[in-house]
Amino acid sequence: MRHPLRSLAACSLTLFLAVGPCATHAVEAQSTTAVGAAIGGNVVDQQNGLAVTGATVTLYQAATRVASTKTGADGTFAFPAEPPGLYDIDIEAVGYEHSRVTDEAVTAGGSALSVRIVVARATSSQSGLREIGRVTANSNRNALATTTVINRTISAALIQREANVRIGDALLTQSGVTSFSLDSAPGDDLNISIRGMRPSEAQTLVDGHPVGPMGLFNGTGGGFNYQLSPSTSLANVQIAYGTGGSALLGIDAIAGTIDFQTLAPTSRRTFDFSQSFGDQGRMQTAISATGTAGRLGYAASFGIAGTYGGFKPQTITQTGLLTGDLTSGNVAANTWLVSGAYLQRNDLLKLRYALSNTSSLQLTGMVATTWDDKTGEGDNDFITPGQVLYNAQQSATTCALPGGGTGYVVVTDANPTACFTPNQYASAFSGPFGGSHVAWQSLRLHDYDGRYTGTFGRHNVVAEGFANAYYQLYDRNYGGFTNRYQTFGERVSDDIVTDRNSFGFGFLAMHQLYQAGTYGNGGPIKNRPDLGSTLTNAFLRDVLTVNPALQIFANANLKHSSVSQQTTLDPRLAFVYRPNSYDVWRISAGRGSEAPNAQLKAGAPIVSTQPDALNPSCGALNSIGSAPNTALNQESAKELEISYGHRLQGDSQIQIVGYEEDVTNVIFSNNLPLTSFGSSAVPQNLQAYLTRLSTVCGPSSSIANLALTAAANAGAGRFQGIDFTGRYRISPSFYADFGWDIASARYFGVPVVSQMNNGALRDGQPIVGVPFSKGTLGFDWTLKDRTEMRIDGYFVGRNNALLRAPYGYADAFVARPFGRTLNVSLGVKNLFNSAYDQYGRIGLAQFIPENQFYHDANAIQQNFGCCYGERFGLPQRSFVLTLSTRTH
């Protein structure tokens, strides 16, 4: 029998964090006449909380324009008493996204309505032909609290204009965001790290609720794969840094959140169509329609995009796999069709029905899928001549050259013991080093959400239920694995709002079922036991306006995880001080926690069926799967953030942020010998693994080189940084955006066994792949004929994930509107072809300092015996021409 509290939870919590516009209500003390109520409020910048002056605020009832005004120096606006009904508030301000707050209720004889609106900074002079930035205000009663969270918002329109194939590529340009899985393939696997923390320590959201795997994974694996990140159904994407964003939402995520915010219904009917063409097989079609018919609002979209990147379908001999054998049979066996084909689709349907003047019901369904040919989207490795020669020196069979000296034995059709000089050997066996002739991956996300919002006097009630499935199918040589995470949850909340205080409480429950299986040689899928997990959270939150200059924000989340079997109280307190309309100080401190993913604690050992995907390390154990650790506990984090923002004039602003986050009980990876798990853990295709090992390490490779990975808690992590960003408007039509951040990410108390398995894991030293500094400088210029030109330059410092020297690159676009409905734009990705390399060059990486268990002298030795050693590059410059039109 279902518990009555769970039934109540099925009604569910509010979406407490959303990008602008968002709104909170403050009920004034005085009453109005029975004919209606006055409408007023203030508009603030989402990123720093500064007042937005000179914004045009327009009041609509359905599609009818009622009145318009502008915000004052303190960001306030006011309209006289209006008749009862539902109203929309439209906000336009120079330098900000064109935004709209919907479904604001004025009741007969009710109190005056005060709406606090939080708007997002624009990253382009033009928001694009489709309007963006709409959310239902009733779902964001405490939206002003989002200004206490360090965040960034990226317009989906800009993502498309600058020729990004996927959202993940645009995320990497933002301060404090990097990846541990970068290469030059435009559609390969992509994880996202926030402030140098692990990808699974952040949570991906759709309209504020979680999707994909929940919980921590060991190492830099796990988490949402941003290979699956189309933009055609989205209004924008919001990054919330640190524990603050998860504190507002009440979910587990100690590094931050990334929220995909979908299109929303509009008052007027609109229809958008865009068609893009480019080099590298680039093509994209996007269609969307939004509007309102009577009480029913709708938003629908369809999008499809594809490319073959740096590998137009072609036959390539993988000479790096020949390893001493140049016979025609071996050459034929290692020659296959290579393609970088990458395809993504995205569909959305959202319906919002006004049940009454003060309540509405919204239903949303979104589907996103990708498919990529991994022969060119990931298997684009290249073993360099220097690496080949070093490998031969360690393991190849030597021979005496006719003129004297030592050579290496090579098998040819004419001579099974041919003797090649070192240079001949290096030249013959360097080159592409792919995995297999059949390699592909498909990712899918199906997400569904239902949300009720209602206003009852001073009570603002939100109930929500959501369900989604995140699915991965991976195949190599007709053998592979499947992973599916089915997530469903419930939220319910009530916010009681007065003129100086907003107090809220509620309950959230999230459940996830993990289902997986493996298959090989055309055989059926072997299902593993299903693993379930549940996170519950009872929360309180409060926003207190002490005086016009000072506000205090408090959150308290009482969470329980079925995986860790731990109950934690995660509090957060933030102060926002605005001494005037030009300055704002913010300080926040909080605690967060995150439980392990259920896979790490339960089930049986899992062995991969993919030997072709193994990149051998000859001096350490090679993991081919994982084993659970039932004693694993959750991680805990404490965070302190201080920021200062100053508006120079208009939208010219600067902001500086300092932060420190300390993590305890860090989950590390330990590779344990495969033989220690018994004969049941030995895969049937053991010989295929040994063959893969012998291509690099020589014929002496054995089962002793193989391992399974288990997770364990140990030590601590410290993540610190300073982030400086700003905008300066040089003229009404020309402005510059700029930013610089410095980061330090380190682990302390690293287990000895973890260091023995990874020579680059050093106690107290920088984490590999987290650059010490990143910078950005962009210029945006709009001509008199409304032609817009924008260029964004980026710098990435040393210790970067490409394992190369510091580098810079630039993206750009030029867009020209024709009339009111047609727009033409040309976008360029990697404008100057900076740091481009079609392949990952094995043996050319920047040398990574090693711990006391390893003693390599250069990247070539490091690749052979330890770790890393492969230098990656950026995708090649690409162009995209887009024609778009809008009718309304």
Tab-separated table of C-alpha atoms in Angstrom, residues 211-543:
chain	number	residue	atom	x	y	z
A	211	VAL	CA	17.719	13.958	-16.138
A	212	GLY	CA	20.347	11.302	-16.755
A	213	PRO	CA	22.368	9.512	-14.095
A	214	MET	CA	21.921	10.678	-10.515
A	215	GLY	CA	24.724	10.335	-8.017
A	216	LEU	CA	28.493	10.207	-8.000
A	217	PHE	CA	30.760	8.095	-10.169
A	218	ASN	CA	34.421	7.465	-9.472
A	219	GLY	CA	36.983	9.192	-11.650
A	220	THR	CA	36.020	11.463	-14.504
A	221	GLY	CA	33.444	9.117	-16.023
A	222	GLY	CA	29.701	8.986	-15.484
A	223	GLY	CA	27.241	11.815	-15.507
A	224	PHE	CA	25.298	13.181	-18.478
A	225	ASN	CA	26.919	12.846	-21.911
A	226	TYR	CA	26.746	16.257	-23.626
A	227	GLN	CA	27.169	14.593	-26.972
A	228	LEU	CA	23.382	14.614	-26.534
A	229	SER	CA	22.737	18.365	-26.354
A	230	PRO	CA	20.644	19.752	-29.225
A	231	SER	CA	19.448	23.347	-29.032
A	232	THR	CA	16.457	23.564	-31.370
A	233	SER	CA	13.829	23.087	-28.611
A	234	LEU	CA	15.507	25.355	-26.078
A	235	ALA	CA	15.173	28.996	-25.141
A	236	ASN	CA	18.466	29.054	-23.256
A	237	VAL	CA	20.816	27.115	-21.010
A	238	GLN	CA	21.704	28.174	-17.475
A	239	ILE	CA	24.806	27.154	-15.536
A	240	ALA	CA	24.579	27.484	-11.743
A	241	TYR	CA	27.973	27.140	-10.053
A	242	GLY	CA	28.682	25.369	-6.778
A	243	THR	CA	26.252	24.131	-4.154
A	244	GLY	CA	24.012	27.210	-4.454
A	245	GLY	CA	21.960	26.045	-7.423
A	246	SER	CA	21.324	22.621	-5.973
A	247	ALA	CA	20.436	24.216	-2.623
A	248	LEU	CA	17.650	26.195	-4.288
A	249	LEU	CA	16.400	23.060	-6.047
A	250	GLY	CA	16.979	20.597	-3.211
A	251	ILE	CA	18.760	18.051	-5.408
A	252	ASP	CA	22.142	16.311	-4.988
A	253	ALA	CA	24.848	18.231	-6.891
A	254	ILE	CA	27.871	19.675	-5.131
A	255	ALA	CA	29.541	21.154	-8.245
A	256	GLY	CA	26.532	22.886	-9.788
A	257	THR	CA	23.707	22.416	-12.256
A	258	ILE	CA	23.209	22.849	-16.006
A	259	ASP	CA	19.582	23.532	-16.886
A	260	PHE	CA	18.149	23.040	-20.401
A	261	GLN	CA	15.236	25.511	-20.454
A	262	THR	CA	12.700	24.754	-23.156
A	263	LEU	CA	10.581	27.047	-25.311
A	264	ALA	CA	7.342	28.316	-23.763
A	265	PRO	CA	3.945	29.408	-25.092
A	266	THR	CA	3.539	32.997	-26.289
A	267	SER	CA	0.604	35.372	-26.279
A	268	ARG	CA	0.790	35.873	-30.041
A	269	ARG	CA	0.928	33.028	-32.528
A	270	THR	CA	4.376	32.618	-34.096
A	271	PHE	CA	5.895	30.236	-36.595
A	272	ASP	CA	9.662	29.914	-37.062
A	273	PHE	CA	11.568	28.038	-39.731
A	274	SER	CA	15.321	27.895	-40.271
A	275	GLN	CA	17.533	25.980	-42.658
A	276	SER	CA	21.316	25.759	-42.302
A	277	PHE	CA	23.991	24.555	-44.723
A	278	GLY	CA	27.746	24.310	-44.226
A	279	ASP	CA	30.951	22.533	-45.001
A	280	GLN	CA	31.880	19.177	-43.421
A	281	GLY	CA	28.418	17.946	-44.326
A	282	ARG	CA	26.759	20.404	-41.921
A	283	MET	CA	22.991	20.707	-42.287
A	284	GLN	CA	20.231	21.654	-39.860
A	285	THR	CA	16.477	22.135	-40.080
A	286	ALA	CA	14.485	23.677	-37.231
A	287	ILE	CA	10.754	24.384	-37.025
A	288	SER	CA	8.850	25.834	-34.067
A	289	ALA	CA	5.410	27.241	-33.369
A	290	THR	CA	4.143	29.013	-30.261
A	291	GLY	CA	0.986	30.865	-29.336
A	292	THR	CA	-2.258	30.956	-27.382
A	293	ALA	CA	-5.768	30.003	-28.455
A	294	GLY	CA	-8.312	30.996	-25.833
A	295	ARG	CA	-7.198	29.457	-22.544
A	296	LEU	CA	-4.694	27.108	-24.206
A	297	GLY	CA	-1.069	28.108	-24.789
A	298	TYR	CA	1.287	25.941	-26.816
A	299	ALA	CA	4.897	25.573	-27.917
A	300	ALA	CA	6.040	22.919	-30.384
A	301	SER	CA	9.320	22.364	-32.190
A	302	PHE	CA	11.202	19.912	-34.377
A	303	GLY	CA	14.900	19.967	-35.201
A	304	ILE	CA	17.429	17.765	-36.958
A	305	ALA	CA	21.132	18.461	-37.479
A	306	GLY	CA	24.115	16.517	-38.755
A	307	THR	CA	27.752	16.609	-39.853
A	308	TYR	CA	30.602	14.254	-40.714
A	309	GLY	CA	33.203	16.527	-39.126
A	310	GLY	CA	36.801	15.871	-40.092
A	311	PHE	CA	36.066	12.466	-41.626
A	312	LYS	CA	34.016	12.465	-44.793
A	313	PRO	CA	33.311	8.751	-45.399
A	314	GLN	CA	36.528	7.234	-46.741
A	315	THR	CA	38.580	4.036	-46.556
A	316	ILE	CA	41.610	4.335	-44.243
A	317	THR	CA	44.252	1.740	-43.386
A	318	GLN	CA	44.920	1.765	-39.657
A	319	THR	CA	48.682	1.487	-40.055
A	320	GLY	CA	49.161	2.061	-36.344
A	321	LEU	CA	47.516	-1.333	-35.697
A	322	LEU	CA	49.732	-3.368	-38.040
A	323	THR	CA	52.509	-3.708	-35.426
A	324	GLY	CA	55.247	-5.573	-37.252
A	325	ASP	CA	52.994	-7.342	-39.762
A	326	LEU	CA	52.798	-5.888	-43.296
A	327	THR	CA	51.248	-8.935	-44.932
A	328	SER	CA	48.399	-8.223	-47.301
A	329	GLY	CA	46.001	-10.136	-45.062
A	330	ASN	CA	46.838	-8.018	-42.008
A	331	VAL	CA	46.643	-4.807	-44.025
A	332	ALA	CA	43.226	-5.823	-45.356
A	333	ALA	CA	42.019	-6.756	-41.867
A	334	ASN	CA	42.970	-3.296	-40.605
A	335	THR	CA	41.532	-1.304	-43.492
A	336	TRP	CA	37.947	-0.123	-43.211
A	337	LEU	CA	35.481	2.638	-43.938
A	338	VAL	CA	35.866	5.576	-41.568
A	339	SER	CA	33.139	8.157	-41.098
A	340	GLY	CA	32.567	10.990	-38.678
A	341	ALA	CA	28.794	10.883	-39.188
A	342	TYR	CA	26.951	12.546	-36.308
A	343	LEU	CA	23.191	13.155	-36.222
A	344	GLN	CA	20.946	14.684	-33.579
A	345	ARG	CA	17.175	15.156	-33.406
A	346	ASN	CA	15.041	17.159	-31.001
A	347	ASP	CA	11.256	17.436	-30.564
A	348	LEU	CA	9.155	19.401	-28.070
A	349	LEU	CA	5.475	19.816	-27.265
A	350	LYS	CA	4.323	22.041	-24.398
A	351	LEU	CA	0.705	22.840	-23.544
A	352	ARG	CA	-0.422	25.276	-20.852
A	353	TYR	CA	-4.105	25.578	-19.945
A	354	ALA	CA	-5.476	28.405	-17.778
A	355	LEU	CA	-7.836	26.634	-15.395
A	356	SER	CA	-8.900	29.974	-13.912
A	357	ASN	CA	-7.646	33.525	-13.502
A	358	THR	CA	-5.267	32.305	-10.787
A	359	SER	CA	-4.268	28.763	-11.773
A	360	SER	CA	-2.887	26.831	-14.732
A	361	LEU	CA	-1.793	23.348	-15.755
A	362	GLN	CA	1.235	22.779	-17.989
A	363	LEU	CA	2.235	19.546	-19.739
A	364	THR	CA	5.613	19.159	-21.495
A	365	GLY	CA	7.163	16.396	-23.546
A	366	MET	CA	10.662	16.515	-25.051
A	367	VAL	CA	12.592	13.880	-26.999
A	368	ALA	CA	16.255	14.189	-27.991
A	369	THR	CA	18.387	11.572	-29.754
A	370	THR	CA	21.870	11.304	-31.244
A	371	TRP	CA	23.677	8.769	-33.376
A	372	ASP	CA	27.399	8.836	-34.159
A	373	ASP	CA	29.788	6.655	-36.120
A	374	LYS	CA	32.651	6.210	-33.690
A	375	THR	CA	35.127	5.143	-36.367
A	376	GLY	CA	35.556	8.885	-36.922
A	377	GLU	CA	33.894	10.282	-33.802
A	378	GLY	CA	36.325	9.093	-31.135
A	379	ASP	CA	38.500	6.490	-32.861
A	380	ASN	CA	40.590	9.250	-34.429
A	381	ASP	CA	43.861	8.355	-32.666
A	382	PHE	CA	47.215	8.511	-34.455
A	383	ILE	CA	50.361	6.810	-33.168
A	384	THR	CA	53.383	8.959	-33.965
A	385	PRO	CA	56.691	7.615	-35.354
A	386	GLY	CA	58.474	8.470	-32.102
A	387	GLN	CA	55.934	6.469	-30.100
A	388	VAL	CA	56.153	3.523	-32.503
A	389	LEU	CA	59.927	3.435	-32.224
A	390	TYR	CA	59.856	3.603	-28.417
A	391	ASN	CA	57.286	0.803	-28.257
A	392	ALA	CA	59.467	-1.304	-30.567
A	393	GLN	CA	62.473	-0.747	-28.341
A	394	GLN	CA	60.504	-2.240	-25.455
A	395	SER	CA	58.891	-5.247	-27.104
A	396	ALA	CA	59.700	-5.832	-30.796
A	397	THR	CA	61.953	-8.661	-32.030
A	398	THR	CA	65.344	-7.317	-33.047
A	399	CYS	CA	67.536	-8.320	-35.975
A	400	ALA	CA	70.974	-7.486	-37.418
A	401	LEU	CA	70.910	-5.085	-40.362
A	402	PRO	CA	73.035	-6.036	-43.429
A	403	GLY	CA	75.216	-2.951	-43.070
A	404	GLY	CA	75.507	-3.328	-39.313
A	405	GLY	CA	73.356	-2.034	-36.521
A	406	THR	CA	70.125	-3.278	-34.993
A	407	GLY	CA	66.777	-3.388	-36.765
A	408	TYR	CA	63.344	-4.889	-36.115
A	409	VAL	CA	61.771	-7.989	-37.591
A	410	VAL	CA	58.787	-7.341	-39.872
A	411	VAL	CA	56.554	-9.961	-41.480
A	412	THR	CA	55.836	-9.319	-45.164
A	413	ASP	CA	54.271	-11.425	-47.909
A	414	ALA	CA	57.727	-11.954	-49.450
A	415	ASN	CA	59.730	-12.433	-46.268
A	416	PRO	CA	58.466	-13.469	-42.822
A	417	THR	CA	61.675	-12.220	-41.181
A	418	ALA	CA	62.394	-8.983	-43.032
A	419	CYS	CA	64.723	-6.660	-41.096
A	420	PHE	CA	63.664	-2.984	-41.081
A	421	THR	CA	65.803	-0.103	-39.930
A	422	PRO	CA	64.369	1.857	-36.973
A	423	ASN	CA	63.314	4.681	-39.290
A	424	GLN	CA	61.701	2.256	-41.742
A	425	TYR	CA	59.875	0.542	-38.880
A	426	ALA	CA	58.635	3.843	-37.401
A	427	SER	CA	57.436	5.048	-40.795
A	428	ALA	CA	55.672	1.793	-41.674
A	429	PHE	CA	53.754	1.381	-38.411
A	430	SER	CA	52.870	4.936	-37.438
A	431	GLY	CA	49.529	6.381	-38.470
A	432	PRO	CA	45.840	5.982	-37.659
A	433	PHE	CA	45.248	3.831	-34.583
A	434	GLY	CA	41.503	3.178	-34.580
A	435	GLY	CA	39.477	0.677	-32.647
A	436	SER	CA	37.364	-1.401	-35.025
A	437	HIS	CA	35.551	-1.315	-38.361
A	438	VAL	CA	32.144	-1.253	-36.660
A	439	ALA	CA	31.775	1.291	-33.868
A	440	TRP	CA	28.738	3.446	-33.173
A	441	GLN	CA	26.723	4.900	-30.321
A	442	SER	CA	23.172	6.118	-29.852
A	443	LEU	CA	21.931	8.293	-26.990
A	444	ARG	CA	18.301	9.102	-26.225
A	445	LEU	CA	16.434	11.281	-23.759
A	446	HIS	CA	12.661	11.163	-23.305
A	447	ASP	CA	11.411	13.704	-20.765
A	448	TYR	CA	7.838	14.374	-19.616
A	449	ASP	CA	6.596	16.885	-17.060
A	450	GLY	CA	3.257	17.998	-15.632
A	451	ARG	CA	2.999	21.115	-13.471
A	452	TYR	CA	0.105	22.807	-11.689
A	453	THR	CA	0.430	26.355	-10.349
A	454	GLY	CA	-2.141	28.264	-8.365
A	455	THR	CA	-2.490	31.408	-6.255
A	456	PHE	CA	-4.785	31.358	-3.225
A	457	GLY	CA	-4.573	34.659	-1.392
A	458	ARG	CA	-1.006	34.852	-0.131
A	459	HIS	CA	-0.342	31.194	-0.855
A	460	ASN	CA	1.400	30.236	-4.088
A	461	VAL	CA	1.130	26.482	-4.631
A	462	VAL	CA	3.065	24.417	-7.151
A	463	ALA	CA	2.661	20.673	-7.763
A	464	GLU	CA	4.747	18.814	-10.309
A	465	GLY	CA	5.400	15.303	-11.518
A	466	PHE	CA	8.134	14.367	-13.988
A	467	ALA	CA	9.468	11.235	-15.661
A	468	ASN	CA	12.334	10.691	-18.070
A	469	ALA	CA	14.515	7.989	-19.562
A	470	TYR	CA	18.171	8.495	-20.511
A	471	TYR	CA	19.404	5.676	-22.718
A	472	GLN	CA	22.771	4.659	-24.191
A	473	LEU	CA	23.425	1.938	-26.780
A	474	TYR	CA	27.087	1.311	-27.623
A	475	ASP	CA	28.346	-1.111	-30.269
A	476	ARG	CA	31.762	-2.335	-31.434
A	477	ASN	CA	32.093	-5.232	-33.863
A	478	TYR	CA	28.473	-6.214	-33.199
A	479	GLY	CA	29.050	-6.448	-29.488
A	480	GLY	CA	28.376	-3.801	-26.886
A	481	PHE	CA	26.288	-2.678	-23.963
A	482	THR	CA	23.157	-0.774	-23.033
A	483	ASN	CA	22.543	1.625	-20.147
A	484	ARG	CA	19.171	3.113	-19.237
A	485	TYR	CA	18.372	5.450	-16.353
A	486	GLN	CA	14.655	5.845	-15.726
A	487	THR	CA	13.961	8.798	-13.444
A	488	PHE	CA	10.644	9.960	-12.047
A	489	GLY	CA	9.793	12.348	-9.270
A	490	GLU	CA	7.264	14.497	-7.479
A	491	ARG	CA	7.408	17.997	-6.022
A	492	VAL	CA	4.937	20.049	-4.006
A	493	SER	CA	5.480	23.447	-2.403
A	494	ASP	CA	3.724	26.436	-0.912
A	495	ASP	CA	5.238	29.919	-0.758
A	496	ILE	CA	3.571	32.439	1.522
A	497	VAL	CA	4.440	35.915	0.285
A	498	THR	CA	4.125	39.267	2.042
A	499	ASP	CA	5.573	42.655	1.213
A	500	ARG	CA	8.847	42.029	3.121
A	501	ASN	CA	9.078	38.283	3.484
A	502	SER	CA	8.544	35.123	1.468
A	503	PHE	CA	8.441	31.839	3.363
A	504	GLY	CA	8.236	28.538	1.528
A	505	PHE	CA	8.163	24.854	2.376
A	506	GLY	CA	7.693	21.654	0.441
A	507	PHE	CA	8.743	18.141	-0.400
A	508	LEU	CA	10.651	16.539	-3.275
A	509	ALA	CA	11.110	12.858	-4.106
A	510	MET	CA	13.279	11.547	-6.947
A	511	HIS	CA	13.498	7.891	-7.927
A	512	GLN	CA	15.801	6.234	-10.452
A	513	LEU	CA	15.953	2.750	-11.890
A	514	TYR	CA	19.180	1.678	-13.613
A	515	GLN	CA	18.871	-1.065	-16.229
A	516	ALA	CA	21.795	-2.417	-18.237
A	517	GLY	CA	22.987	-5.336	-20.305
A	518	THR	CA	25.765	-6.558	-22.582
A	519	TYR	CA	25.792	-8.448	-25.837
A	520	GLY	CA	28.418	-9.886	-28.169
A	521	ASN	CA	28.881	-11.844	-31.395
A	522	GLY	CA	25.306	-11.139	-32.394
A	523	GLY	CA	23.997	-12.814	-29.252
A	524	PRO	CA	21.111	-11.640	-27.073
A	525	ILE	CA	21.435	-8.964	-24.436
A	526	LYS	CA	22.455	-10.355	-21.055
A	527	ASN	CA	20.519	-8.245	-18.584
A	528	ARG	CA	22.108	-7.262	-15.315
A	529	PRO	CA	20.051	-6.895	-12.132
A	530	ASP	CA	18.063	-3.645	-12.021
A	531	LEU	CA	19.270	-1.156	-9.442
A	532	GLY	CA	16.938	1.369	-7.827
A	533	SER	CA	17.581	4.508	-5.792
A	534	THR	CA	15.504	7.223	-4.128
A	535	LEU	CA	16.320	10.707	-2.874
A	536	THR	CA	13.800	12.561	-0.705
A	537	ASN	CA	14.007	16.135	0.496
A	538	ALA	CA	11.848	18.129	2.885
A	539	PHE	CA	12.802	21.786	2.607
A	540	LEU	CA	12.270	25.255	4.011
A	541	ARG	CA	13.250	28.546	2.380
A	542	ASP	CA	12.888	32.182	3.283
A	543	VAL	CA	13.572	35.550	1.678
